[in-house]
């Protein structure tokens, strides 16, 4: 059983910072997911109550940021599964598989930062402003990074498609 002082500390933490964590969650993921993100954030806080620093807000927002990233990764996985299922149903399966292989190989050839930039916009469906928030940079900075990442992706894709299939634009990356 939990010691009453731990419950009191958690209640005070929750009461003092709930609004700020909620506002952060809304800004990162929208109102539809904000409650779930806040709940998961405070669940982590409860489990790690003794590890919370004296100034808990930055720590709580860091946890919320990680929860948002986890949600985006889950959504991307689901989107990939849906995409694979619809590609198998629509059109030529062999062509869709080859196209997917080229796209994934080109993404794999990129560095992690370029992959993240492209998938935030292309697979997660974030606006450039939202993607910049996720990366913690200004929107103009993100736009420059996105432009460069797209160029490197197209080059990697051209190299991969020369080996696998004739070159085609990757519409899911060009949003």
JSON list of N, CA and C in Angstrom, two decimals, residues 141-175:
[
{"chain": "A", "resi": 141, "resn": "UNK", "atom": "N", "xyz": [13.20, 26.95, -40.26]},
{"chain": "A", "resi": 141, "resn": "UNK", "atom": "CA", "xyz": [14.31, 26.00, -40.15]},
{"chain": "A", "resi": 141, "resn": "UNK", "atom": "C", "xyz": [13.85, 24.62, -40.60]},
{"chain": "A", "resi": 142, "resn": "UNK", "atom": "N", "xyz": [12.66, 24.23, -40.15]},
{"chain": "A", "resi": 142, "resn": "UNK", "atom": "CA", "xyz": [12.13, 22.93, -40.55]},
{"chain": "A", "resi": 142, "resn": "UNK", "atom": "C", "xyz": [11.93, 22.86, -42.06]},
{"chain": "A", "resi": 143, "resn": "UNK", "atom": "N", "xyz": [11.42, 23.93, -42.66]},
{"chain": "A", "resi": 143, "resn": "UNK", "atom": "CA", "xyz": [11.20, 23.93, -44.11]},
{"chain": "A", "resi": 143, "resn": "UNK", "atom": "C", "xyz": [12.50, 23.73, -44.88]},
{"chain": "A", "resi": 144, "resn": "UNK", "atom": "N", "xyz": [13.58, 24.33, -44.42]},
{"chain": "A", "resi": 144, "resn": "UNK", "atom": "CA", "xyz": [14.88, 24.14, -45.07]},
{"chain": "A", "resi": 144, "resn": "UNK", "atom": "C", "xyz": [15.30, 22.68, -44.91]},
{"chain": "A", "resi": 145, "resn": "UNK", "atom": "N", "xyz": [15.16, 22.14, -43.71]},
{"chain": "A", "resi": 145, "resn": "UNK", "atom": "CA", "xyz": [15.54, 20.75, -43.47]},
{"chain": "A", "resi": 145, "resn": "UNK", "atom": "C", "xyz": [14.69, 19.80, -44.31]},
{"chain": "A", "resi": 146, "resn": "UNK", "atom": "N", "xyz": [13.40, 20.10, -44.42]},
{"chain": "A", "resi": 146, "resn": "UNK", "atom": "CA", "xyz": [12.50, 19.26, -45.22]},
{"chain": "A", "resi": 146, "resn": "UNK", "atom": "C", "xyz": [12.90, 19.29, -46.69]},
{"chain": "A", "resi": 147, "resn": "UNK", "atom": "N", "xyz": [13.20, 20.47, -47.20]},
{"chain": "A", "resi": 147, "resn": "UNK", "atom": "CA", "xyz": [13.62, 20.58, -48.60]},
{"chain": "A", "resi": 147, "resn": "UNK", "atom": "C", "xyz": [14.87, 19.74, -48.86]},
{"chain": "A", "resi": 148, "resn": "UNK", "atom": "N", "xyz": [15.85, 19.87, -47.98]},
{"chain": "A", "resi": 148, "resn": "UNK", "atom": "CA", "xyz": [17.09, 19.11, -48.15]},
{"chain": "A", "resi": 148, "resn": "UNK", "atom": "C", "xyz": [16.86, 17.61, -48.01]},
{"chain": "A", "resi": 149, "resn": "UNK", "atom": "N", "xyz": [16.02, 17.22, -47.05]},
{"chain": "A", "resi": 149, "resn": "UNK", "atom": "CA", "xyz": [15.72, 15.80, -46.86]},
{"chain": "A", "resi": 149, "resn": "UNK", "atom": "C", "xyz": [15.00, 15.23, -48.08]},
{"chain": "A", "resi": 150, "resn": "UNK", "atom": "N", "xyz": [14.08, 16.00, -48.66]},
{"chain": "A", "resi": 150, "resn": "UNK", "atom": "CA", "xyz": [13.38, 15.55, -49.87]},
{"chain": "A", "resi": 150, "resn": "UNK", "atom": "C", "xyz": [14.34, 15.36, -51.03]},
{"chain": "A", "resi": 151, "resn": "UNK", "atom": "N", "xyz": [15.28, 16.29, -51.18]},
{"chain": "A", "resi": 151, "resn": "UNK", "atom": "CA", "xyz": [16.29, 16.15, -52.24]},
{"chain": "A", "resi": 151, "resn": "UNK", "atom": "C", "xyz": [17.10, 14.88, -52.05]},
{"chain": "A", "resi": 152, "resn": "UNK", "atom": "N", "xyz": [17.56, 14.65, -50.83]},
{"chain": "A", "resi": 152, "resn": "UNK", "atom": "CA", "xyz": [18.37, 13.45, -50.57]},
{"chain": "A", "resi": 152, "resn": "UNK", "atom": "C", "xyz": [17.52, 12.19, -50.76]},
{"chain": "A", "resi": 153, "resn": "UNK", "atom": "N", "xyz": [16.25, 12.26, -50.38]},
{"chain": "A", "resi": 153, "resn": "UNK", "atom": "CA", "xyz": [15.36, 11.11, -50.57]},
{"chain": "A", "resi": 153, "resn": "UNK", "atom": "C", "xyz": [15.17, 10.81, -52.05]},
{"chain": "A", "resi": 154, "resn": "UNK", "atom": "N", "xyz": [14.92, 11.83, -52.84]},
{"chain": "A", "resi": 154, "resn": "UNK", "atom": "CA", "xyz": [14.73, 11.62, -54.29]},
{"chain": "A", "resi": 154, "resn": "UNK", "atom": "C", "xyz": [15.97, 11.03, -54.93]},
{"chain": "A", "resi": 155, "resn": "UNK", "atom": "N", "xyz": [17.13, 11.49, -54.49]},
{"chain": "A", "resi": 155, "resn": "UNK", "atom": "CA", "xyz": [18.38, 10.93, -55.03]},
{"chain": "A", "resi": 155, "resn": "UNK", "atom": "C", "xyz": [18.52, 9.47, -54.62]},
{"chain": "A", "resi": 156, "resn": "UNK", "atom": "N", "xyz": [18.28, 9.17, -53.35]},
{"chain": "A", "resi": 156, "resn": "UNK", "atom": "CA", "xyz": [18.37, 7.79, -52.88]},
{"chain": "A", "resi": 156, "resn": "UNK", "atom": "C", "xyz": [17.34, 6.92, -53.58]},
{"chain": "A", "resi": 157, "resn": "UNK", "atom": "N", "xyz": [16.16, 7.47, -53.81]},
{"chain": "A", "resi": 157, "resn": "UNK", "atom": "CA", "xyz": [15.09, 6.74, -54.48]},
{"chain": "A", "resi": 157, "resn": "UNK", "atom": "C", "xyz": [15.47, 6.44, -55.93]},
{"chain": "A", "resi": 158, "resn": "UNK", "atom": "N", "xyz": [16.05, 7.43, -56.59]},
{"chain": "A", "resi": 158, "resn": "UNK", "atom": "CA", "xyz": [16.47, 7.22, -57.98]},
{"chain": "A", "resi": 158, "resn": "UNK", "atom": "C", "xyz": [17.53, 6.13, -58.06]},
{"chain": "A", "resi": 159, "resn": "UNK", "atom": "N", "xyz": [18.45, 6.14, -57.11]},
{"chain": "A", "resi": 159, "resn": "UNK", "atom": "CA", "xyz": [19.48, 5.11, -57.09]},
{"chain": "A", "resi": 159, "resn": "UNK", "atom": "C", "xyz": [18.88, 3.73, -56.83]},
{"chain": "A", "resi": 160, "resn": "UNK", "atom": "N", "xyz": [17.92, 3.66, -55.90]},
{"chain": "A", "resi": 160, "resn": "UNK", "atom": "CA", "xyz": [17.28, 2.38, -55.59]},
{"chain": "A", "resi": 160, "resn": "UNK", "atom": "C", "xyz": [16.40, 1.90, -56.75]},
{"chain": "A", "resi": 161, "resn": "UNK", "atom": "N", "xyz": [15.66, 2.82, -57.36]},
{"chain": "A", "resi": 161, "resn": "UNK", "atom": "CA", "xyz": [14.75, 2.40, -58.43]},
{"chain": "A", "resi": 161, "resn": "UNK", "atom": "C", "xyz": [15.50, 1.97, -59.67]},
{"chain": "A", "resi": 162, "resn": "UNK", "atom": "N", "xyz": [16.70, 2.47, -59.86]},
{"chain": "A", "resi": 162, "resn": "UNK", "atom": "CA", "xyz": [17.51, 2.02, -61.00]},
{"chain": "A", "resi": 162, "resn": "UNK", "atom": "C", "xyz": [17.85, 0.54, -60.84]},
{"chain": "A", "resi": 163, "resn": "UNK", "atom": "N", "xyz": [17.91, 0.09, -59.60]},
{"chain": "A", "resi": 163, "resn": "UNK", "atom": "CA", "xyz": [18.22, -1.30, -59.32]},
{"chain": "A", "resi": 163, "resn": "UNK", "atom": "C", "xyz": [16.96, -2.16, -59.31]},
{"chain": "A", "resi": 164, "resn": "UNK", "atom": "N", "xyz": [15.85, -1.62, -58.75]},
{"chain": "A", "resi": 164, "resn": "UNK", "atom": "CA", "xyz": [14.65, -2.44, -58.53]},
{"chain": "A", "resi": 164, "resn": "UNK", "atom": "C", "xyz": [13.60, -2.26, -59.62]},
{"chain": "A", "resi": 165, "resn": "UNK", "atom": "N", "xyz": [13.11, -1.02, -59.80]},
{"chain": "A", "resi": 165, "resn": "UNK", "atom": "CA", "xyz": [12.06, -0.75, -60.79]},
{"chain": "A", "resi": 165, "resn": "UNK", "atom": "C", "xyz": [12.31, 0.61, -61.41]},
{"chain": "A", "resi": 166, "resn": "UNK", "atom": "N", "xyz": [11.67, 0.91, -62.55]},
{"chain": "A", "resi": 166, "resn": "UNK", "atom": "CA", "xyz": [11.80, 2.24, -63.14]},
{"chain": "A", "resi": 166, "resn": "UNK", "atom": "C", "xyz": [11.35, 3.31, -62.14]},
{"chain": "A", "resi": 167, "resn": "UNK", "atom": "N", "xyz": [11.98, 4.48, -62.21]},
{"chain": "A", "resi": 167, "resn": "UNK", "atom": "CA", "xyz": [11.74, 5.56, -61.25]},
{"chain": "A", "resi": 167, "resn": "UNK", "atom": "C", "xyz": [10.31, 6.08, -61.32]},
{"chain": "A", "resi": 168, "resn": "UNK", "atom": "N", "xyz": [9.72, 6.32, -60.11]},
{"chain": "A", "resi": 168, "resn": "UNK", "atom": "CA", "xyz": [8.40, 6.93, -59.98]},
{"chain": "A", "resi": 168, "resn": "UNK", "atom": "C", "xyz": [8.43, 7.86, -58.79]},
{"chain": "A", "resi": 169, "resn": "UNK", "atom": "N", "xyz": [7.65, 8.93, -58.82]},
{"chain": "A", "resi": 169, "resn": "UNK", "atom": "CA", "xyz": [7.62, 9.82, -57.65]},
{"chain": "A", "resi": 169, "resn": "UNK", "atom": "C", "xyz": [6.94, 9.12, -56.47]},
{"chain": "A", "resi": 170, "resn": "UNK", "atom": "N", "xyz": [7.40, 9.36, -55.28]},
{"chain": "A", "resi": 170, "resn": "UNK", "atom": "CA", "xyz": [6.82, 8.79, -54.07]},
{"chain": "A", "resi": 170, "resn": "UNK", "atom": "C", "xyz": [5.80, 9.79, -53.53]},
{"chain": "A", "resi": 171, "resn": "UNK", "atom": "N", "xyz": [4.55, 9.61, -53.88]},
{"chain": "A", "resi": 171, "resn": "UNK", "atom": "CA", "xyz": [3.51, 10.56, -53.53]},
{"chain": "A", "resi": 171, "resn": "UNK", "atom": "C", "xyz": [3.32, 10.69, -52.02]},
{"chain": "A", "resi": 172, "resn": "UNK", "atom": "N", "xyz": [3.49, 9.62, -51.26]},
{"chain": "A", "resi": 172, "resn": "UNK", "atom": "CA", "xyz": [3.27, 9.72, -49.83]},
{"chain": "A", "resi": 172, "resn": "UNK", "atom": "C", "xyz": [4.31, 10.58, -49.13]},
{"chain": "A", "resi": 173, "resn": "UNK", "atom": "N", "xyz": [5.45, 10.82, -49.76]},
{"chain": "A", "resi": 173, "resn": "UNK", "atom": "CA", "xyz": [6.48, 11.67, -49.16]},
{"chain": "A", "resi": 173, "resn": "UNK", "atom": "C", "xyz": [6.31, 13.11, -49.64]},
{"chain": "A", "resi": 174, "resn": "UNK", "atom": "N", "xyz": [5.68, 13.32, -50.78]},
{"chain": "A", "resi": 174, "resn": "UNK", "atom": "CA", "xyz": [5.57, 14.65, -51.37]},
{"chain": "A", "resi": 174, "resn": "UNK", "atom": "C", "xyz": [4.27, 15.33, -50.99]},
{"chain": "A", "resi": 175, "resn": "UNK", "atom": "N", "xyz": [4.08, 15.63, -49.78]},
{"chain": "A", "resi": 175, "resn": "UNK", "atom": "CA", "xyz": [2.86, 16.35, -49.38]},
{"chain": "A", "resi": 175, "resn": "UNK", "atom": "C", "xyz": [3.17, 17.77, -49.14]}
]
